[in-house]
Amino acid sequence: MAALMPSLLASSVEELELELLLQALYQCHGYDFRGYDRAMVAGKVQALRLRLGLATISALQSRVLHDGETYNTLLRALYVAPALMFDDPLEVSMLRRSLGVSLHGAALPRVWLADCASPQQAWTLAILLEQEQLAPRTEIYATVASDTMLADAQHASLPMARLDELQANYARSGGVGKLIDYFDIDADGLHATLKPQLAGRITWAQYNLVTDASFNEFQMILGQRALPDFGPALRKRVLQLFDGSLAPFGTLALDRPLDDHDPLSRHYKPLLANQSWYKRVA
C-alpha cells in the first residue's frame, strides 16, 4: 500500500496543476475549458507539455501566462483536432444526402460550422455546395474560438505538396474530377487558394460555444467534430444552443445519437437509421 502512495500523490498533484491551468486560462484570457471532458483535456495538455520539453503542468502554466506564443499553442492543442479536406467519407456522404433536402427550400440558406476544425473543413463544404448548385445562394458561417485561429483561417492556403493526398481523400469520398479545379494556384506554384466565388461564401468569425449566445438562424448546423470534447453539462448547454439556432426542418449533425430521454430528442428525427444526423420536426 505504501508503494502506491507516491503515484497517488503525483496523480493528485497533476490534477491540481491541471485545474489551476484551466482556471488561469479562464481568469486571464476568458477561455473556459473547465467543462470539457477532463480526461481529454489532460491528454492534450500532457502531450503539449512533453512536446515543449517541460517537466510539469505548472511549468506549462507559467509559460502560458507569460508567453503569448505558448498561450496560442495551448489554445490550438485544446481545440478540435484539425481536419483535412474530404477526410471523412461518411461525413461527406451524409452531407451529399442532406444538403439538397435541407437547403433547397430556403431562399438564402445558412450553414453553421461550429468550432470549425480547419479551413479545409470549410473548403470541403463549399465545394460540395458548388457541386449541388447551391453555392451561389448559401452562406457558410465558420466559427473558431480565438482571434489567432480566425486570422490563421482567413489567410490559409492549400499546400500543393499535399495535393495527391487530398485528391485521394476526394476520390475516396465519391468526388469526381480534379480537386485542384476548385482552386487557383499561386504564382510560387507551392500553394493554392479557394476560388473567389467559393471563398466569398464563407464568413469566418470568432465565437465561443461555451459562453456566447445564438447569433443567427441556420438551415444546417454541423457540430459533430466539437461535441466529443465536452463534458455532460457543457454538452447539454451546447445542444440547447444548437436547438435554439436551427430553423424548422433544418439538419443537425451530431457526434452520436441523441439520448431518447433527452427532452430535445422529441424535436428531431434521424435522417438515416443508426446515424447521428437529424432533421428538425418540431
PDB file of C-alpha atoms in Angstrom:
ATOM      1  CA  MET A   1       0.000   0.000   0.000  1.00  0.00           C
ATOM      2  CA  ALA A   2       2.827   2.380   0.894  1.00  0.00           C
ATOM      3  CA  ALA A   3       4.343   1.862  -2.563  1.00  0.00           C
ATOM      4  CA  LEU A   4       1.154   3.209  -4.114  1.00  0.00           C
ATOM      5  CA  MET A   5       1.262   6.471  -2.188  1.00  0.00           C
ATOM      6  CA  PRO A   6       3.845   8.306  -4.373  1.00  0.00           C
ATOM      7  CA  SER A   7       1.916   7.591  -7.594  1.00  0.00           C
ATOM      8  CA  LEU A   8      -1.391   8.578  -5.984  1.00  0.00           C
ATOM      9  CA  LEU A   9       0.189  11.788  -4.731  1.00  0.00           C
ATOM     10  CA  ALA A  10       1.673  12.548  -8.154  1.00  0.00           C
ATOM     11  CA  SER A  11      -1.715  11.957  -9.735  1.00  0.00           C
ATOM     12  CA  SER A  12      -3.492  14.304  -7.328  1.00  0.00           C
ATOM     13  CA  VAL A  13      -0.804  16.964  -7.827  1.00  0.00           C
ATOM     14  CA  GLU A  14      -1.196  16.746 -11.624  1.00  0.00           C
ATOM     15  CA  GLU A  15      -4.971  17.042 -11.266  1.00  0.00           C
ATOM     16  CA  LEU A  16      -4.492  20.171  -9.134  1.00  0.00           C
ATOM     17  CA  GLU A  17      -1.994  21.592 -11.645  1.00  0.00           C
ATOM     18  CA  LEU A  18      -4.450  20.968 -14.484  1.00  0.00           C
ATOM     19  CA  GLU A  19      -7.279  22.655 -12.586  1.00  0.00           C
ATOM     20  CA  LEU A  20      -5.070  25.684 -11.909  1.00  0.00           C
ATOM     21  CA  LEU A  21      -4.034  25.869 -15.568  1.00  0.00           C
ATOM     22  CA  LEU A  22      -7.665  25.850 -16.715  1.00  0.00           C
ATOM     23  CA  GLN A  23      -8.561  28.455 -14.093  1.00  0.00           C
ATOM     24  CA  ALA A  24      -5.686  30.637 -15.306  1.00  0.00           C
ATOM     25  CA  LEU A  25      -6.857  30.344 -18.920  1.00  0.00           C
ATOM     26  CA  TYR A  26     -10.339  31.422 -17.857  1.00  0.00           C
ATOM     27  CA  GLN A  27      -9.338  34.200 -15.456  1.00  0.00           C
ATOM     28  CA  CYS A  28      -6.644  35.743 -17.674  1.00  0.00           C
ATOM     29  CA  HIS A  29      -7.945  35.109 -21.185  1.00  0.00           C
ATOM     30  CA  GLY A  30     -11.652  34.243 -20.896  1.00  0.00           C
ATOM     31  CA  TYR A  31     -11.408  30.791 -22.488  1.00  0.00           C
ATOM     32  CA  ASP A  32     -13.277  28.290 -20.357  1.00  0.00           C
ATOM     33  CA  PHE A  33     -12.219  24.661 -20.790  1.00  0.00           C
ATOM     34  CA  ARG A  34     -13.312  23.666 -17.292  1.00  0.00           C
ATOM     35  CA  GLY A  35     -16.478  21.994 -18.591  1.00  0.00           C
ATOM     36  CA  TYR A  36     -14.644  19.964 -21.236  1.00  0.00           C
ATOM     37  CA  ASP A  37     -14.109  16.244 -20.793  1.00  0.00           C
ATOM     38  CA  ARG A  38     -11.304  16.213 -18.220  1.00  0.00           C
ATOM     39  CA  ALA A  39      -9.525  13.092 -19.492  1.00  0.00           C
ATOM     40  CA  MET A  40      -9.428  14.568 -22.998  1.00  0.00           C
ATOM     41  CA  VAL A  41      -8.041  17.874 -21.704  1.00  0.00           C
ATOM     42  CA  ALA A  42      -5.449  16.111 -19.569  1.00  0.00           C
ATOM     43  CA  GLY A  43      -4.227  14.047 -22.514  1.00  0.00           C
ATOM     44  CA  LYS A  44      -3.840  17.102 -24.753  1.00  0.00           C
ATOM     45  CA  VAL A  45      -2.109  19.137 -22.052  1.00  0.00           C
ATOM     46  CA  GLN A  46       0.354  16.356 -21.229  1.00  0.00           C
ATOM     47  CA  ALA A  47       1.135  15.822 -24.912  1.00  0.00           C
ATOM     48  CA  LEU A  48       1.888  19.541 -25.305  1.00  0.00           C
ATOM     49  CA  ARG A  49       3.973  19.587 -22.113  1.00  0.00           C
ATOM     50  CA  LEU A  50       6.139  16.758 -23.451  1.00  0.00           C
ATOM     51  CA  ARG A  51       6.412  18.372 -26.879  1.00  0.00           C
ATOM     52  CA  LEU A  52       7.672  21.589 -25.274  1.00  0.00           C
ATOM     53  CA  GLY A  53      10.107  19.682 -23.038  1.00  0.00           C
ATOM     54  CA  LEU A  54       8.584  20.940 -19.794  1.00  0.00           C
ATOM     55  CA  ALA A  55       8.802  18.959 -16.549  1.00  0.00           C
ATOM     56  CA  THR A  56       5.373  19.801 -15.093  1.00  0.00           C
ATOM     57  CA  ILE A  57       1.991  21.268 -15.954  1.00  0.00           C
ATOM     58  CA  SER A  58       2.877  24.124 -13.589  1.00  0.00           C
ATOM     59  CA  ALA A  59       5.853  24.938 -15.819  1.00  0.00           C
ATOM     60  CA  LEU A  60       3.494  24.954 -18.788  1.00  0.00           C
ATOM     61  CA  GLN A  61       1.138  27.285 -16.901  1.00  0.00           C
ATOM     62  CA  SER A  62       3.983  29.722 -16.260  1.00  0.00           C
ATOM     63  CA  ARG A  63       4.864  29.747 -19.965  1.00  0.00           C
ATOM     64  CA  VAL A  64       1.217  30.219 -20.953  1.00  0.00           C
ATOM     65  CA  LEU A  65       0.797  33.189 -18.625  1.00  0.00           C
ATOM     66  CA  HIS A  66       3.979  34.958 -19.718  1.00  0.00           C
ATOM     67  CA  ASP A  67       4.428  33.978 -23.366  1.00  0.00           C
ATOM     68  CA  GLY A  68       1.782  34.724 -25.980  1.00  0.00           C
ATOM     69  CA  GLU A  69       3.070  32.133 -28.437  1.00  0.00           C
ATOM     70  CA  THR A  70       2.794  29.330 -25.857  1.00  0.00           C
ATOM     71  CA  TYR A  71      -0.693  30.531 -24.931  1.00  0.00           C
ATOM     72  CA  ASN A  72      -1.837  30.328 -28.567  1.00  0.00           C
ATOM     73  CA  THR A  73      -0.167  26.934 -28.923  1.00  0.00           C
ATOM     74  CA  LEU A  74      -2.143  25.658 -25.933  1.00  0.00           C
ATOM     75  CA  LEU A  75      -5.412  27.004 -27.343  1.00  0.00           C
ATOM     76  CA  ARG A  76      -4.767  25.176 -30.611  1.00  0.00           C
ATOM     77  CA  ALA A  77      -3.894  21.984 -28.717  1.00  0.00           C
ATOM     78  CA  LEU A  78      -7.130  22.086 -26.691  1.00  0.00           C
ATOM     79  CA  TYR A  79      -9.254  22.908 -29.731  1.00  0.00           C
ATOM     80  CA  VAL A  80     -10.918  20.496 -32.150  1.00  0.00           C
ATOM     81  CA  ALA A  81      -8.440  18.205 -33.926  1.00  0.00           C
ATOM     82  CA  PRO A  82      -7.504  19.686 -37.341  1.00  0.00           C
ATOM     83  CA  ALA A  83      -9.318  18.252 -40.360  1.00  0.00           C
ATOM     84  CA  LEU A  84      -8.095  17.649 -43.895  1.00  0.00           C
ATOM     85  CA  MET A  85     -10.309  18.088 -46.925  1.00  0.00           C
ATOM     86  CA  PHE A  86     -12.674  15.163 -47.526  1.00  0.00           C
ATOM     87  CA  ASP A  87     -11.004  13.201 -44.709  1.00  0.00           C
ATOM     88  CA  ASP A  88     -14.247  11.547 -43.514  1.00  0.00           C
ATOM     89  CA  PRO A  89     -16.105   9.697 -46.310  1.00  0.00           C
ATOM     90  CA  LEU A  90     -19.151   9.065 -44.081  1.00  0.00           C
ATOM     91  CA  GLU A  91     -19.455  12.756 -43.220  1.00  0.00           C
ATOM     92  CA  VAL A  92     -19.160  13.708 -46.901  1.00  0.00           C
ATOM     93  CA  SER A  93     -21.757  11.082 -47.852  1.00  0.00           C
ATOM     94  CA  MET A  94     -24.202  12.459 -45.267  1.00  0.00           C
ATOM     95  CA  LEU A  95     -23.571  15.996 -46.483  1.00  0.00           C
ATOM     96  CA  ARG A  96     -24.285  14.996 -50.081  1.00  0.00           C
ATOM     97  CA  ARG A  97     -27.535  13.340 -48.956  1.00  0.00           C
ATOM     98  CA  SER A  98     -28.747  16.197 -46.788  1.00  0.00           C
ATOM     99  CA  LEU A  99     -27.649  19.430 -48.500  1.00  0.00           C
ATOM    100  CA  GLY A 100     -30.403  19.426 -51.076  1.00  0.00           C
ATOM    101  CA  VAL A 101     -33.080  18.323 -48.615  1.00  0.00           C
ATOM    102  CA  SER A 102     -32.088  20.940 -46.036  1.00  0.00           C
ATOM    103  CA  LEU A 103     -31.247  23.927 -48.202  1.00  0.00           C
ATOM    104  CA  HIS A 104     -33.244  23.912 -51.428  1.00  0.00           C
ATOM    105  CA  GLY A 105     -36.410  25.153 -49.731  1.00  0.00           C
ATOM    106  CA  ALA A 106     -34.771  28.231 -48.184  1.00  0.00           C
ATOM    107  CA  ALA A 107     -34.375  31.469 -50.102  1.00  0.00           C
ATOM    108  CA  LEU A 108     -30.949  32.267 -48.599  1.00  0.00           C
ATOM    109  CA  PRO A 109     -29.836  29.186 -46.662  1.00  0.00           C
ATOM    110  CA  ARG A 110     -27.197  29.368 -43.942  1.00  0.00           C
ATOM    111  CA  VAL A 111     -24.896  26.594 -42.684  1.00  0.00           C
ATOM    112  CA  TRP A 112     -23.001  26.832 -39.397  1.00  0.00           C
ATOM    113  CA  LEU A 113     -19.687  25.000 -38.978  1.00  0.00           C
ATOM    114  CA  ALA A 114     -19.500  25.236 -35.184  1.00  0.00           C
ATOM    115  CA  ASP A 115     -15.908  25.122 -33.874  1.00  0.00           C
ATOM    116  CA  CYS A 116     -14.706  24.587 -37.423  1.00  0.00           C
ATOM    117  CA  ALA A 117     -11.920  22.002 -37.424  1.00  0.00           C
ATOM    118  CA  SER A 118      -9.847  23.820 -40.061  1.00  0.00           C
ATOM    119  CA  PRO A 119     -10.154  25.950 -43.198  1.00  0.00           C
ATOM    120  CA  GLN A 120     -10.089  22.686 -45.136  1.00  0.00           C
ATOM    121  CA  GLN A 121     -13.332  21.562 -43.476  1.00  0.00           C
ATOM    122  CA  ALA A 122     -14.986  24.774 -44.669  1.00  0.00           C
ATOM    123  CA  TRP A 123     -13.497  24.357 -48.166  1.00  0.00           C
ATOM    124  CA  THR A 124     -14.906  20.822 -48.342  1.00  0.00           C
ATOM    125  CA  LEU A 125     -18.385  22.146 -47.608  1.00  0.00           C
ATOM    126  CA  ALA A 126     -18.027  24.988 -50.127  1.00  0.00           C
ATOM    127  CA  ILE A 127     -17.038  22.520 -52.871  1.00  0.00           C
ATOM    128  CA  LEU A 128     -19.949  20.206 -52.078  1.00  0.00           C
ATOM    129  CA  LEU A 129     -22.340  23.160 -52.218  1.00  0.00           C
ATOM    130  CA  GLU A 130     -20.914  24.093 -55.615  1.00  0.00           C
ATOM    131  CA  GLN A 131     -21.458  20.554 -56.874  1.00  0.00           C
ATOM    132  CA  GLU A 132     -25.063  20.650 -55.632  1.00  0.00           C
ATOM    133  CA  GLN A 133     -25.551  24.027 -57.384  1.00  0.00           C
ATOM    134  CA  LEU A 134     -26.243  25.638 -54.018  1.00  0.00           C
ATOM    135  CA  ALA A 135     -23.067  27.688 -53.575  1.00  0.00           C
ATOM    136  CA  PRO A 136     -24.225  30.998 -55.129  1.00  0.00           C
ATOM    137  CA  ARG A 137     -27.023  31.478 -52.601  1.00  0.00           C
ATOM    138  CA  THR A 138     -25.740  29.657 -49.492  1.00  0.00           C
ATOM    139  CA  GLU A 139     -23.719  31.319 -46.745  1.00  0.00           C
ATOM    140  CA  ILE A 140     -21.312  29.250 -44.669  1.00  0.00           C
ATOM    141  CA  TYR A 141     -20.614  30.576 -41.177  1.00  0.00           C
ATOM    142  CA  ALA A 142     -17.375  29.019 -39.902  1.00  0.00           C
ATOM    143  CA  THR A 143     -16.633  29.897 -36.281  1.00  0.00           C
ATOM    144  CA  VAL A 144     -13.432  29.385 -34.308  1.00  0.00           C
ATOM    145  CA  ALA A 145     -12.528  30.041 -30.693  1.00  0.00           C
ATOM    146  CA  SER A 146      -9.826  32.712 -30.858  1.00  0.00           C
ATOM    147  CA  ASP A 147      -8.718  35.724 -32.874  1.00  0.00           C
ATOM    148  CA  THR A 148      -5.429  33.977 -33.691  1.00  0.00           C
ATOM    149  CA  MET A 149      -7.269  30.973 -35.145  1.00  0.00           C
ATOM    150  CA  LEU A 150      -9.508  33.373 -37.044  1.00  0.00           C
ATOM    151  CA  ALA A 151      -6.503  35.099 -38.618  1.00  0.00           C
ATOM    152  CA  ASP A 152      -4.960  31.723 -39.486  1.00  0.00           C
ATOM    153  CA  ALA A 153      -8.178  30.596 -41.188  1.00  0.00           C
ATOM    154  CA  GLN A 154      -8.634  33.797 -43.161  1.00  0.00           C
ATOM    155  CA  HIS A 155      -5.097  33.594 -44.589  1.00  0.00           C
ATOM    156  CA  ALA A 156      -4.884  29.821 -45.094  1.00  0.00           C
ATOM    157  CA  SER A 157      -3.879  28.234 -48.384  1.00  0.00           C
ATOM    158  CA  LEU A 158      -3.664  24.715 -49.768  1.00  0.00           C
ATOM    159  CA  PRO A 159      -0.094  23.295 -49.775  1.00  0.00           C
ATOM    160  CA  MET A 160       0.480  21.834 -53.243  1.00  0.00           C
ATOM    161  CA  ALA A 161       2.805  19.247 -51.676  1.00  0.00           C
ATOM    162  CA  ARG A 162      -0.288  17.604 -50.116  1.00  0.00           C
ATOM    163  CA  LEU A 163      -2.416  17.692 -53.251  1.00  0.00           C
ATOM    164  CA  ASP A 164      -2.036  13.980 -54.056  1.00  0.00           C
ATOM    165  CA  GLU A 165      -3.135  13.031 -50.520  1.00  0.00           C
ATOM    166  CA  LEU A 166      -6.119  15.375 -50.662  1.00  0.00           C
ATOM    167  CA  GLN A 167      -7.077  14.203 -54.174  1.00  0.00           C
ATOM    168  CA  ALA A 168      -7.088  10.626 -52.840  1.00  0.00           C
ATOM    169  CA  ASN A 169      -9.403  11.715 -49.991  1.00  0.00           C
ATOM    170  CA  TYR A 170     -11.646  13.426 -52.522  1.00  0.00           C
ATOM    171  CA  ALA A 171     -11.860  10.341 -54.772  1.00  0.00           C
ATOM    172  CA  ARG A 172     -12.468   8.027 -51.790  1.00  0.00           C
ATOM    173  CA  SER A 173     -15.411  10.167 -50.694  1.00  0.00           C
ATOM    174  CA  GLY A 174     -17.058   9.973 -54.117  1.00  0.00           C
ATOM    175  CA  GLY A 175     -15.615  13.100 -55.707  1.00  0.00           C
ATOM    176  CA  VAL A 176     -15.420  13.236 -59.494  1.00  0.00           C
ATOM    177  CA  GLY A 177     -12.741  15.096 -61.447  1.00  0.00           C
ATOM    178  CA  LYS A 178      -9.797  17.031 -60.083  1.00  0.00           C
ATOM    179  CA  LEU A 179      -9.901  18.718 -56.693  1.00  0.00           C
ATOM    180  CA  ILE A 180      -7.473  21.406 -57.870  1.00  0.00           C
ATOM    181  CA  ASP A 181     -10.127  22.671 -60.309  1.00  0.00           C
ATOM    182  CA  TYR A 182     -11.737  24.431 -57.338  1.00  0.00           C
ATOM    183  CA  PHE A 183      -8.538  26.355 -56.526  1.00  0.00           C
ATOM    184  CA  ASP A 184      -6.274  28.980 -58.059  1.00  0.00           C
ATOM    185  CA  ILE A 185      -2.587  28.102 -57.922  1.00  0.00           C
ATOM    186  CA  ASP A 186      -0.399  30.895 -56.530  1.00  0.00           C
ATOM    187  CA  ALA A 187       2.464  32.364 -58.539  1.00  0.00           C
ATOM    188  CA  ASP A 188       5.021  30.418 -56.466  1.00  0.00           C
ATOM    189  CA  GLY A 189       3.432  27.134 -57.520  1.00  0.00           C
ATOM    190  CA  LEU A 190       3.650  25.927 -53.912  1.00  0.00           C
ATOM    191  CA  HIS A 191       0.217  26.951 -52.651  1.00  0.00           C
ATOM    192  CA  ALA A 192      -3.330  27.305 -53.927  1.00  0.00           C
ATOM    193  CA  THR A 193      -6.318  29.312 -52.730  1.00  0.00           C
ATOM    194  CA  LEU A 194     -10.000  28.509 -52.992  1.00  0.00           C
ATOM    195  CA  LYS A 195     -11.590  30.200 -55.985  1.00  0.00           C
ATOM    196  CA  PRO A 196     -13.050  33.591 -55.023  1.00  0.00           C
ATOM    197  CA  GLN A 197     -16.653  32.679 -55.861  1.00  0.00           C
ATOM    198  CA  LEU A 198     -16.436  29.851 -53.295  1.00  0.00           C
ATOM    199  CA  ALA A 199     -14.284  31.580 -50.680  1.00  0.00           C
ATOM    200  CA  GLY A 200     -16.656  34.536 -50.782  1.00  0.00           C
ATOM    201  CA  ARG A 201     -19.488  32.352 -49.474  1.00  0.00           C
ATOM    202  CA  ILE A 202     -17.572  31.584 -46.242  1.00  0.00           C
ATOM    203  CA  THR A 203     -17.942  34.026 -43.345  1.00  0.00           C
ATOM    204  CA  TRP A 204     -15.273  33.446 -40.709  1.00  0.00           C
ATOM    205  CA  ALA A 205     -15.913  34.642 -37.156  1.00  0.00           C
ATOM    206  CA  GLN A 206     -14.575  34.301 -33.630  1.00  0.00           C
ATOM    207  CA  TYR A 207     -17.202  32.633 -31.453  1.00  0.00           C
ATOM    208  CA  ASN A 208     -17.116  30.810 -28.115  1.00  0.00           C
ATOM    209  CA  LEU A 209     -19.514  27.866 -27.878  1.00  0.00           C
ATOM    210  CA  VAL A 210     -19.094  27.792 -24.108  1.00  0.00           C
ATOM    211  CA  THR A 211     -20.203  31.361 -23.365  1.00  0.00           C
ATOM    212  CA  ASP A 212     -21.718  33.053 -26.440  1.00  0.00           C
ATOM    213  CA  ALA A 213     -25.425  33.219 -27.315  1.00  0.00           C
ATOM    214  CA  SER A 214     -27.136  32.226 -30.545  1.00  0.00           C
ATOM    215  CA  PHE A 215     -26.258  34.677 -33.330  1.00  0.00           C
ATOM    216  CA  ASN A 216     -28.445  33.590 -36.271  1.00  0.00           C
ATOM    217  CA  GLU A 217     -30.905  31.016 -37.560  1.00  0.00           C
ATOM    218  CA  PHE A 218     -29.463  28.213 -39.687  1.00  0.00           C
ATOM    219  CA  GLN A 219     -30.841  25.590 -42.026  1.00  0.00           C
ATOM    220  CA  MET A 220     -27.943  23.275 -41.145  1.00  0.00           C
ATOM    221  CA  ILE A 221     -25.621  23.067 -38.131  1.00  0.00           C
ATOM    222  CA  LEU A 222     -22.534  20.855 -38.237  1.00  0.00           C
ATOM    223  CA  GLY A 223     -21.276  20.304 -34.690  1.00  0.00           C
ATOM    224  CA  GLN A 224     -20.134  16.691 -34.757  1.00  0.00           C
ATOM    225  CA  ARG A 225     -16.406  17.443 -34.521  1.00  0.00           C
ATOM    226  CA  ALA A 226     -16.672  19.731 -31.484  1.00  0.00           C
ATOM    227  CA  LEU A 227     -19.107  17.809 -29.282  1.00  0.00           C
ATOM    228  CA  PRO A 228     -16.871  14.847 -28.259  1.00  0.00           C
ATOM    229  CA  ASP A 229     -14.657  17.221 -26.246  1.00  0.00           C
ATOM    230  CA  PHE A 230     -17.460  18.434 -23.969  1.00  0.00           C
ATOM    231  CA  GLY A 231     -18.359  17.105 -20.548  1.00  0.00           C
ATOM    232  CA  PRO A 232     -22.042  16.258 -19.831  1.00  0.00           C
ATOM    233  CA  ALA A 233     -23.164  19.682 -18.525  1.00  0.00           C
ATOM    234  CA  LEU A 234     -21.407  21.625 -21.277  1.00  0.00           C
ATOM    235  CA  ARG A 235     -22.659  19.214 -23.927  1.00  0.00           C
ATOM    236  CA  LYS A 236     -26.226  19.813 -22.745  1.00  0.00           C
ATOM    237  CA  ARG A 237     -25.705  23.570 -22.928  1.00  0.00           C
ATOM    238  CA  VAL A 238     -24.287  23.416 -26.464  1.00  0.00           C
ATOM    239  CA  LEU A 239     -27.065  21.115 -27.708  1.00  0.00           C
ATOM    240  CA  GLN A 240     -29.613  23.629 -26.392  1.00  0.00           C
ATOM    241  CA  LEU A 241     -27.706  26.382 -28.205  1.00  0.00           C
ATOM    242  CA  PHE A 242     -27.869  24.397 -31.458  1.00  0.00           C
ATOM    243  CA  ASP A 243     -31.564  23.700 -30.921  1.00  0.00           C
ATOM    244  CA  GLY A 244     -32.257  27.404 -30.435  1.00  0.00           C
ATOM    245  CA  SER A 245     -30.322  28.252 -33.612  1.00  0.00           C
ATOM    246  CA  LEU A 246     -31.790  25.682 -36.012  1.00  0.00           C
ATOM    247  CA  ALA A 247     -34.624  26.594 -38.385  1.00  0.00           C
ATOM    248  CA  PRO A 248     -37.719  24.391 -38.708  1.00  0.00           C
ATOM    249  CA  PHE A 249     -36.942  21.301 -40.827  1.00  0.00           C
ATOM    250  CA  GLY A 250     -33.230  22.086 -40.598  1.00  0.00           C
ATOM    251  CA  THR A 251     -30.474  19.479 -40.294  1.00  0.00           C
ATOM    252  CA  LEU A 252     -28.349  18.943 -37.178  1.00  0.00           C
ATOM    253  CA  ALA A 253     -25.184  16.810 -37.368  1.00  0.00           C
ATOM    254  CA  LEU A 254     -24.014  15.361 -34.038  1.00  0.00           C
ATOM    255  CA  ASP A 255     -21.207  13.053 -32.970  1.00  0.00           C
ATOM    256  CA  ARG A 256     -23.519  10.405 -31.504  1.00  0.00           C
ATOM    257  CA  PRO A 257     -27.281   9.718 -31.384  1.00  0.00           C
ATOM    258  CA  LEU A 258     -29.476  11.763 -29.087  1.00  0.00           C
ATOM    259  CA  ASP A 259     -30.451  10.055 -25.862  1.00  0.00           C
ATOM    260  CA  ASP A 260     -34.112   9.004 -26.028  1.00  0.00           C
ATOM    261  CA  HIS A 261     -34.570  10.532 -22.553  1.00  0.00           C
ATOM    262  CA  ASP A 262     -33.197  13.901 -23.681  1.00  0.00           C
ATOM    263  CA  PRO A 263     -36.130  16.373 -23.954  1.00  0.00           C
ATOM    264  CA  LEU A 264     -34.586  17.660 -27.201  1.00  0.00           C
ATOM    265  CA  SER A 265     -34.957  14.272 -28.864  1.00  0.00           C
ATOM    266  CA  ARG A 266     -38.663  14.851 -29.492  1.00  0.00           C
ATOM    267  CA  HIS A 267     -37.727  17.755 -31.791  1.00  0.00           C
ATOM    268  CA  TYR A 268     -35.722  15.557 -34.158  1.00  0.00           C
ATOM    269  CA  LYS A 269     -35.990  12.579 -36.488  1.00  0.00           C
ATOM    270  CA  PRO A 270     -32.903  10.679 -37.733  1.00  0.00           C
ATOM    271  CA  LEU A 271     -32.171  11.190 -41.427  1.00  0.00           C
ATOM    272  CA  LEU A 272     -30.958   7.579 -41.623  1.00  0.00           C
ATOM    273  CA  ALA A 273     -31.102   4.698 -39.178  1.00  0.00           C
ATOM    274  CA  ASN A 274     -28.021   4.328 -36.950  1.00  0.00           C
ATOM    275  CA  GLN A 275     -26.701   7.771 -37.878  1.00  0.00           C
ATOM    276  CA  SER A 276     -26.451  10.884 -35.728  1.00  0.00           C
ATOM    277  CA  TRP A 277     -27.690  13.314 -38.407  1.00  0.00           C
ATOM    278  CA  TYR A 278     -31.152  14.679 -37.656  1.00  0.00           C
ATOM    279  CA  LYS A 279     -33.958  16.628 -39.266  1.00  0.00           C
ATOM    280  CA  ARG A 280     -35.848  19.033 -37.028  1.00  0.00           C
ATOM    281  CA  VAL A 281     -39.550  18.153 -36.952  1.00  0.00           C
ATOM    282  CA  ALA A 282     -40.863  20.255 -34.049  1.00  0.00           C
TER     283      ALA A 282
END
